CSV table of N, CA and C and ligand atoms in Angstrom, one decimal:
chain,number,residue,atom,x,y,z
S,212,MET,N,-81.9,-11.7,-36.7
S,212,MET,CA,-81.1,-12.3,-35.3
S,212,MET,C,-82.1,-12.8,-34.4
S,213,ASP,N,-82.8,-13.0,-33.8
S,213,ASP,CA,-83.3,-13.3,-32.8
S,213,ASP,C,-82.8,-13.2,-31.1
S,214,CYS,N,-82.2,-11.9,-31.4
S,214,CYS,CA,-81.4,-11.9,-29.7
S,214,CYS,C,-82.4,-11.1,-29.0
S,215,ILE,N,-82.3,-11.9,-27.6
S,215,ILE,CA,-83.4,-11.4,-26.0
S,215,ILE,C,-81.9,-9.1,-25.6
S,216,PHE,N,-81.3,-9.7,-25.7
S,216,PHE,CA,-80.3,-8.6,-25.9
S,216,PHE,C,-80.4,-7.9,-26.4
S,217,CYS,N,-80.1,-8.1,-27.8
S,217,CYS,CA,-80.1,-7.1,-28.6
S,217,CYS,C,-81.4,-5.9,-28.6
S,218,LYS,N,-82.4,-7.0,-28.3
S,218,LYS,CA,-84.0,-6.9,-28.1
S,218,LYS,C,-83.7,-5.3,-26.6
S,219,ILE,N,-83.4,-5.9,-25.8
S,219,ILE,CA,-82.9,-5.2,-24.0
S,219,ILE,C,-82.7,-3.6,-24.6
S,220,VAL,N,-81.3,-3.2,-26.3
S,220,VAL,CA,-80.7,-2.6,-25.9
S,220,VAL,C,-81.8,-2.2,-27.3
S,221,ASN,N,-82.5,-2.3,-28.5
S,221,ASN,CA,-83.1,-1.3,-29.1
S,221,ASN,C,-84.6,-0.9,-28.1
S,222,LYS,N,-85.0,-1.7,-26.9
S,222,LYS,CA,-85.5,-1.2,-25.7
S,222,LYS,C,-87.0,-1.9,-27.1
S,223,GLU,N,-87.1,-2.9,-27.1
S,223,GLU,CA,-88.3,-4.1,-28.0
S,223,GLU,C,-88.2,-4.8,-27.3
S,224,ILE,N,-88.3,-5.0,-25.8
S,224,ILE,CA,-88.7,-5.5,-24.9
S,224,ILE,C,-88.2,-4.5,-23.5
S,225,PRO,N,-88.7,-4.8,-22.3
S,225,PRO,CA,-88.6,-3.9,-21.1
S,225,PRO,C,-87.5,-4.4,-19.9
S,226,SER,N,-86.5,-3.6,-19.9
S,226,SER,CA,-85.2,-3.7,-19.1
S,226,SER,C,-85.3,-3.4,-17.6
S,227,GLU,N,-84.6,-3.5,-16.5
S,227,GLU,CA,-84.4,-2.0,-16.0
S,227,GLU,C,-82.4,-1.9,-15.4
S,228,ILE,N,-82.3,-1.0,-16.3
S,228,ILE,CA,-81.4,-0.3,-17.0
S,228,ILE,C,-80.5,1.1,-16.3
S,229,VAL,N,-79.3,0.3,-15.7
S,229,VAL,CA,-78.7,1.3,-14.0
S,229,VAL,C,-77.7,2.5,-15.3
S,230,TYR,N,-77.7,1.5,-16.7
S,230,TYR,CA,-76.5,2.4,-17.3
S,230,TYR,C,-76.6,2.5,-19.0
S,231,GLU,N,-76.7,3.0,-19.0
S,231,GLU,CA,-76.2,3.3,-19.9
S,231,GLU,C,-74.7,4.6,-21.2
S,232,ASP,N,-75.0,3.9,-22.3
S,232,ASP,CA,-73.9,5.8,-22.6
S,232,ASP,C,-74.5,4.3,-24.8
S,233,ASP,N,-72.9,5.2,-25.5
S,233,ASP,CA,-73.3,5.5,-27.1
S,233,ASP,C,-73.1,3.9,-26.9
S,234,LYS,N,-72.5,3.1,-26.5
S,234,LYS,CA,-71.9,1.3,-26.7
S,234,LYS,C,-72.3,0.6,-25.3
S,235,ILE,N,-72.2,1.3,-24.9
S,235,ILE,CA,-72.6,0.0,-23.6
S,235,ILE,C,-74.4,0.0,-22.8
S,236,VAL,N,-75.0,-1.0,-22.4
S,236,VAL,CA,-75.8,-0.9,-21.6
S,236,VAL,C,-75.3,-1.6,-20.5
S,237,ALA,N,-75.9,-1.7,-19.3
S,237,ALA,CA,-76.3,-2.1,-18.2
S,237,ALA,C,-77.1,-2.5,-17.2
S,238,PHE,N,-77.7,-3.0,-16.9
S,238,PHE,CA,-79.4,-3.6,-16.7
S,238,PHE,C,-79.4,-4.6,-15.4
S,239,LYS,N,-80.3,-5.1,-14.4
S,239,LYS,CA,-81.2,-5.9,-14.0
S,239,LYS,C,-81.6,-6.8,-14.1
S,240,ASP,N,-80.2,-8.2,-14.3
S,240,ASP,CA,-81.2,-9.3,-14.1
S,240,ASP,C,-82.3,-9.5,-13.3
S,241,ILE,N,-83.3,-10.8,-14.8
S,241,ILE,CA,-83.8,-11.3,-14.4
S,241,ILE,C,-84.0,-11.5,-13.6
S,242,SER,N,-83.2,-12.8,-13.2
S,242,SER,CA,-82.9,-13.5,-12.2
S,242,SER,C,-81.4,-13.1,-11.3
S,243,PRO,N,-81.8,-12.8,-10.6
S,243,PRO,CA,-80.6,-11.9,-9.8
S,243,PRO,C,-80.4,-13.0,-8.5
S,244,ALA,N,-78.9,-13.9,-9.0
S,244,ALA,CA,-78.2,-14.2,-8.5
S,244,ALA,C,-77.5,-14.0,-6.6
S,245,ALA,N,-77.8,-12.3,-6.8
S,245,ALA,CA,-77.3,-11.9,-5.3
S,245,ALA,C,-78.0,-10.5,-5.6
S,246,PRO,N,-77.6,-10.1,-3.9
S,246,PRO,CA,-79.0,-9.0,-3.5
S,246,PRO,C,-78.1,-7.8,-5.4
S,247,THR,N,-77.0,-8.1,-5.2
S,247,THR,CA,-77.0,-6.5,-6.7
S,247,THR,C,-76.6,-7.6,-7.8
S,248,HIS,N,-77.0,-7.6,-9.3
S,248,HIS,CA,-77.0,-8.2,-10.3
S,248,HIS,C,-77.1,-7.5,-11.4
S,249,ILE,N,-75.9,-7.3,-11.7
S,249,ILE,CA,-76.7,-6.5,-13.0
S,249,ILE,C,-76.1,-7.4,-14.9
S,250,LEU,N,-75.4,-6.7,-16.0
S,250,LEU,CA,-75.5,-7.6,-16.4
S,250,LEU,C,-75.1,-6.9,-17.2
S,251,PHE,N,-73.9,-5.9,-17.3
S,251,PHE,CA,-73.2,-4.9,-18.6
S,251,PHE,C,-73.1,-5.9,-20.8
S,252,ILE,N,-73.2,-5.1,-21.3
S,252,ILE,CA,-73.4,-6.0,-22.4
S,252,ILE,C,-72.9,-4.5,-23.6
S,253,PRO,N,-72.5,-4.8,-24.6
S,253,PRO,CA,-72.0,-3.9,-25.7
S,253,PRO,C,-73.0,-3.3,-26.2
S,254,LYS,N,-73.5,-3.1,-26.4
S,254,LYS,CA,-74.8,-2.3,-28.0
S,254,LYS,C,-74.7,-2.4,-28.8
S,255,LYS,N,-73.8,-3.7,-29.4
S,255,LYS,CA,-73.0,-3.9,-30.3
S,255,LYS,C,-73.0,-5.4,-30.1
S,256,HIS,N,-73.6,-6.0,-31.1
S,256,HIS,CA,-73.9,-7.6,-31.0
S,256,HIS,C,-72.4,-8.7,-31.0
S,257,VAL,N,-72.2,-9.0,-30.1
S,257,VAL,CA,-70.8,-10.4,-30.4
S,257,VAL,C,-71.6,-10.9,-29.7
S,258,ASP,N,-70.9,-12.6,-30.1
S,258,ASP,CA,-71.5,-13.6,-29.4
S,258,ASP,C,-71.0,-14.2,-28.4
S,259,SER,N,-69.9,-13.7,-27.6
S,259,SER,CA,-69.1,-14.1,-26.6
S,259,SER,C,-67.8,-13.8,-26.6
S,260,VAL,N,-67.1,-13.9,-25.4
S,260,VAL,CA,-65.2,-13.2,-25.8
S,260,VAL,C,-64.7,-14.6,-26.6
S,261,ASN,N,-65.4,-16.0,-27.2
S,261,ASN,CA,-64.3,-16.4,-28.0
S,261,ASN,C,-64.2,-15.0,-29.6
S,262,PHE,N,-65.6,-13.9,-29.1
S,262,PHE,CA,-65.3,-14.0,-30.9
S,262,PHE,C,-65.2,-12.6,-31.1
S,263,LEU,N,-64.6,-11.8,-29.5
S,263,LEU,CA,-63.3,-10.8,-29.9
S,263,LEU,C,-62.4,-11.1,-29.8
S,264,ASN,N,-62.0,-9.6,-30.7
S,264,ASN,CA,-60.4,-9.3,-31.4
S,264,ASN,C,-59.9,-8.3,-31.4
S,265,ASP,N,-59.0,-7.3,-31.7
S,265,ASP,CA,-58.8,-6.0,-31.5
S,265,ASP,C,-59.4,-5.2,-31.5
S,266,GLU,N,-60.3,-5.0,-31.9
S,266,GLU,CA,-61.5,-4.0,-32.6
S,266,GLU,C,-62.1,-3.7,-31.5
S,267,HIS,N,-62.2,-5.0,-30.4
S,267,HIS,CA,-62.5,-5.2,-29.4
S,267,HIS,C,-61.7,-4.0,-27.4
S,268,ILE,N,-60.8,-4.0,-27.9
S,268,ILE,CA,-59.4,-4.1,-27.0
S,268,ILE,C,-60.7,-2.6,-25.9
S,269,ASP,N,-60.9,-1.5,-26.9
S,269,ASP,CA,-61.6,-0.6,-25.9
S,269,ASP,C,-62.6,-0.6,-25.0
S,270,LEU,N,-63.6,-1.6,-26.6
S,270,LEU,CA,-64.9,-1.4,-25.3
S,270,LEU,C,-65.0,-2.5,-24.3
S,271,VAL,N,-64.3,-3.5,-24.1
S,271,VAL,CA,-63.8,-3.8,-22.7
S,271,VAL,C,-63.3,-3.5,-21.2
S,272,GLY,N,-62.0,-2.4,-22.2
S,272,GLY,CA,-61.8,-1.7,-21.5
S,272,GLY,C,-62.9,-1.6,-20.4
S,273,GLU,N,-63.8,-0.7,-21.9
S,273,GLU,CA,-64.9,0.5,-20.9
S,273,GLU,C,-66.1,-0.4,-20.3
S,274,ILE,N,-65.6,-1.2,-20.8
S,274,ILE,CA,-67.4,-1.7,-19.4
S,274,ILE,C,-67.3,-2.4,-18.7
S,275,PHE,N,-65.6,-2.4,-18.0
S,275,PHE,CA,-64.9,-3.1,-17.1
S,275,PHE,C,-64.7,-1.3,-16.7
S,276,LEU,N,-64.1,0.3,-16.9
S,276,LEU,CA,-64.8,0.4,-16.1
S,276,LEU,C,-65.9,1.4,-15.8
S,277,ARG,N,-66.6,0.8,-15.9
S,277,ARG,CA,-68.1,1.2,-16.3
S,277,ARG,C,-67.9,0.8,-15.3
S,278,ILE,N,-68.2,-1.3,-15.5
S,278,ILE,CA,-68.8,-2.3,-14.5
S,278,ILE,C,-68.1,-1.2,-12.8
S,279,LYS,N,-66.7,-1.0,-12.1
S,279,LYS,CA,-66.7,-0.2,-11.5
S,279,LYS,C,-67.1,0.7,-10.6
S,280,GLU,N,-67.1,1.4,-12.3
S,280,GLU,CA,-68.2,2.9,-11.1
S,280,GLU,C,-69.6,2.9,-11.2
S,281,VAL,N,-70.4,1.2,-11.3
S,281,VAL,CA,-71.7,1.3,-10.8
S,281,VAL,C,-72.1,0.7,-9.8
S,282,ALA,N,-70.4,-0.2,-9.1
S,282,ALA,CA,-70.3,-1.3,-8.4
S,282,ALA,C,-70.2,-0.6,-7.3
S,283,LYS,N,-69.3,1.1,-7.1
S,283,LYS,CA,-69.1,2.6,-6.3
S,283,LYS,C,-70.9,3.0,-5.9
S,284,GLU,N,-71.5,3.2,-6.9
S,284,GLU,CA,-72.8,4.0,-6.9
S,284,GLU,C,-73.8,3.0,-6.6
S,285,LEU,N,-73.7,1.8,-6.9
S,285,LEU,CA,-74.3,0.8,-6.3
S,285,LEU,C,-73.3,0.5,-4.6
S,286,LYS,N,-73.5,0.7,-4.1
S,286,LYS,CA,-72.0,1.2,-2.5
S,286,LYS,C,-71.5,-0.5,-2.5
S,287,ILE,N,-71.6,-0.9,-3.2
S,287,ILE,CA,-71.1,-2.3,-2.9
S,287,ILE,C,-70.0,-3.1,-3.0
S,288,ALA,N,-68.4,-1.3,-3.6
S,288,ALA,CA,-67.4,-1.1,-3.9
S,288,ALA,C,-66.4,-1.9,-2.7
S,289,ASP,N,-66.7,-0.4,-1.9
S,289,ASP,CA,-65.6,-1.3,-0.8
S,289,ASP,C,-66.0,-2.5,-0.1
S,290,GLU,N,-66.9,-3.2,-0.2
S,290,GLU,CA,-67.5,-4.8,0.9
S,290,GLU,C,-66.7,-5.6,-0.1
S,291,GLY,N,-66.9,-5.3,-2.1
S,291,GLY,CA,-66.3,-6.2,-2.7
S,291,GLY,C,-67.7,-6.9,-3.5
S,292,TYR,N,-66.8,-7.7,-4.6
S,292,TYR,CA,-67.8,-7.7,-5.4
S,292,TYR,C,-67.1,-9.6,-6.4
S,293,ARG,N,-68.2,-9.6,-7.1
S,293,ARG,CA,-67.4,-10.9,-8.1
S,293,ARG,C,-68.3,-9.9,-9.7
S,294,ILE,N,-66.9,-10.1,-11.1
S,294,ILE,CA,-67.5,-9.9,-12.1
S,294,ILE,C,-67.0,-10.9,-12.9
S,295,VAL,N,-68.2,-11.6,-13.5
S,295,VAL,CA,-68.4,-13.5,-14.4
S,295,VAL,C,-68.8,-13.0,-15.8
S,296,ASN,N,-68.1,-13.9,-16.5
S,296,ASN,CA,-68.4,-13.8,-17.9
S,296,ASN,C,-68.6,-15.7,-17.8
S,297,ASN,N,-69.5,-16.0,-18.7
S,297,ASN,CA,-70.1,-17.7,-19.0
S,297,ASN,C,-69.4,-17.4,-20.4
S,298,CYS,N,-68.1,-18.2,-20.9
S,298,CYS,CA,-68.3,-18.2,-22.0
S,298,CYS,C,-69.0,-19.6,-23.2
S,299,GLY,N,-69.9,-20.2,-23.8
S,299,GLY,CA,-70.2,-21.0,-24.0
S,299,GLY,C,-70.6,-21.4,-23.3
S,300,ASP,N,-70.8,-23.5,-24.1
S,300,ASP,CA,-71.4,-24.5,-23.3
S,300,ASP,C,-71.1,-24.9,-21.7
S,301,LEU,N,-70.1,-25.2,-21.6
S,301,LEU,CA,-69.3,-25.8,-21.0
S,301,LEU,C,-69.1,-24.7,-19.9
S,302,GLY,N,-68.9,-23.2,-19.8
S,302,GLY,CA,-68.8,-22.0,-19.0
S,302,GLY,C,-69.7,-21.6,-18.9
S,303,GLY,N,-71.8,-22.0,-19.3
S,303,GLY,CA,-73.0,-21.8,-18.6
S,303,GLY,C,-73.6,-21.1,-19.7
S,304,GLN,N,-72.2,-21.1,-20.6
S,304,GLN,CA,-73.3,-19.5,-21.9
S,304,GLN,C,-74.9,-19.6,-21.6
S,305,THR,N,-76.1,-18.6,-21.4
S,305,THR,CA,-77.3,-19.2,-21.8
S,305,THR,C,-77.5,-18.2,-22.8
S,306,VAL,N,-76.9,-17.0,-22.6
S,306,VAL,CA,-77.5,-15.6,-23.6
S,306,VAL,C,-76.3,-15.8,-24.6
S,307,ASN,N,-76.4,-15.9,-26.2
S,307,ASN,CA,-75.1,-15.6,-26.7
S,307,ASN,C,-75.1,-14.2,-27.8
S,308,HIS,N,-75.1,-13.0,-26.6
S,308,HIS,CA,-74.6,-11.8,-27.0
S,308,HIS,C,-73.2,-11.4,-25.6
S,309,LEU,N,-72.2,-11.3,-25.6
S,309,LEU,CA,-71.3,-10.6,-25.1
S,309,LEU,C,-71.9,-10.5,-23.6
S,310,HIS,N,-71.6,-10.2,-22.5
S,310,HIS,CA,-72.3,-10.3,-21.7
S,310,HIS,C,-71.2,-10.2,-20.3
S,311,PHE,N,-71.5,-9.0,-18.6
S,311,PHE,CA,-70.7,-9.3,-18.0
S,311,PHE,C,-71.7,-9.2,-16.9
S,312,HIS,N,-70.9,-10.1,-15.6
S,312,HIS,CA,-72.2,-10.4,-14.9
S,312,HIS,C,-71.6,-8.9,-14.1
S,313,LEU,N,-71.9,-8.3,-12.4
S,313,LEU,CA,-71.7,-7.8,-12.2
S,313,LEU,C,-72.6,-8.2,-10.4
S,314,ILE,N,-71.7,-9.0,-9.8
S,314,ILE,CA,-73.0,-9.4,-9.1
S,314,ILE,C,-72.5,-9.0,-7.4
S,315,GLY,N,-72.8,-9.1,-6.1
S,315,GLY,CA,-72.4,-8.4,-5.3
S,315,GLY,C,-73.6,-8.0,-3.8
S,316,GLY,N,-73.1,-8.1,-3.3
S,316,GLY,CA,-74.8,-8.5,-1.7
S,316,GLY,C,-74.6,-8.9,-1.1
S,317,ARG,N,-73.3,-9.9,-1.5
S,317,ARG,CA,-73.2,-11.1,-0.4
S,317,ARG,C,-71.8,-11.6,-0.9
S,318,GLN,N,-71.9,-12.8,0.5
S,318,GLN,CA,-70.1,-13.6,0.3
S,318,GLN,C,-70.5,-14.7,-0.8
S,319,MET,N,-69.6,-14.5,-1.3
S,319,MET,CA,-69.0,-15.1,-2.8
S,319,MET,C,-69.0,-16.9,-2.3
S,320,GLN,N,-68.9,-17.2,-3.0
S,320,GLN,CA,-68.1,-18.9,-2.7
S,320,GLN,C,-67.3,-19.2,-4.1
S,321,TRP,N,-66.0,-20.0,-3.3
S,321,TRP,CA,-65.0,-20.4,-4.8
S,321,TRP,C,-64.8,-21.2,-4.0
S,322,PRO,N,-65.0,-22.9,-4.2
S,322,PRO,CA,-64.8,-22.5,-6.0
S,322,PRO,C,-66.2,-22.3,-6.7
S,323,PRO,N,-66.6,-21.5,-8.4
S,323,PRO,CA,-67.9,-21.6,-8.5
S,323,PRO,C,-68.4,-22.6,-9.3
S,324,GLY,N,-69.5,-23.3,-9.1
S,324,GLY,CA,-70.3,-24.1,-9.7
S,324,GLY,C,-70.0,-24.9,-10.8
Q,1087,5GP,P1,-75.2,-16.6,-19.3
Q,1087,5GP,O1,-75.9,-17.7,-18.4
Q,1087,5GP,O2,-75.8,-16.2,-20.2
Q,1087,5GP,O3,-73.4,-16.2,-17.6
Q,1087,5GP,O4,-76.8,-15.2,-18.0
Q,1087,5GP,C1,-77.4,-14.8,-19.0
Q,1087,5GP,C2,-78.0,-13.6,-18.1
Q,1087,5GP,O5,-80.0,-13.5,-18.7
Q,1087,5GP,C3,-79.1,-15.1,-16.8
Q,1087,5GP,O6,-78.5,-14.5,-15.4
Q,1087,5GP,C4,-80.0,-14.6,-16.6
Q,1087,5GP,O7,-81.1,-14.8,-15.4
Q,1087,5GP,C5,-79.8,-13.4,-17.5
Q,1087,5GP,N1,-81.5,-12.8,-18.5
Q,1087,5GP,C6,-82.2,-14.1,-19.3
Q,1087,5GP,N2,-82.9,-13.5,-20.0
Q,1087,5GP,C7,-82.5,-12.0,-19.7
Q,1087,5GP,C8,-84.2,-10.8,-19.6
Q,1087,5GP,O8,-85.1,-10.6,-21.0
Q,1087,5GP,N3,-83.7,-9.9,-19.0
Q,1087,5GP,C9,-83.2,-10.1,-17.4
Q,1087,5GP,N4,-83.0,-8.1,-17.3
Q,1087,5GP,N5,-82.2,-10.3,-18.1
Q,1087,5GP,C10,-81.4,-11.3,-18.8
Q,1088,ZN,ZN1,-77.5,-10.1,-29.1
């Protein structure tokens, strides 16, 4: 499977990793939409939220806790930030490996585009 995020997990292509454990990797987005823009992904490939099942409940919960911790480490927790998941074509998903964006460091707008 030709998945760019699996290649990042396997260190086949470089990335700026900010967090890693046995199940999760977080790295800087190559095209940041804000001063802080980190992507959190499961190491095991899942296409999107549409493909989550009961076996992923703990994994997704852990990802959100790690997002919270990294936000604190990067000193954007108190001022606030946004967590984004794009699912499928109309959702704006461009990489078909489940990922959550942690975006911060500027005022966010609503509604999103
Ligand atoms: P999506 O649009 O699927 O929600 O988000 C995909 C994100 O992955 C985009 O923000 C894009 O900039 C980022 N991205 C795409 N390719 C790479 C890459 O090779 N390295 C990194 N670090 N980020 C990437
Ligand atoms: Zn993948």
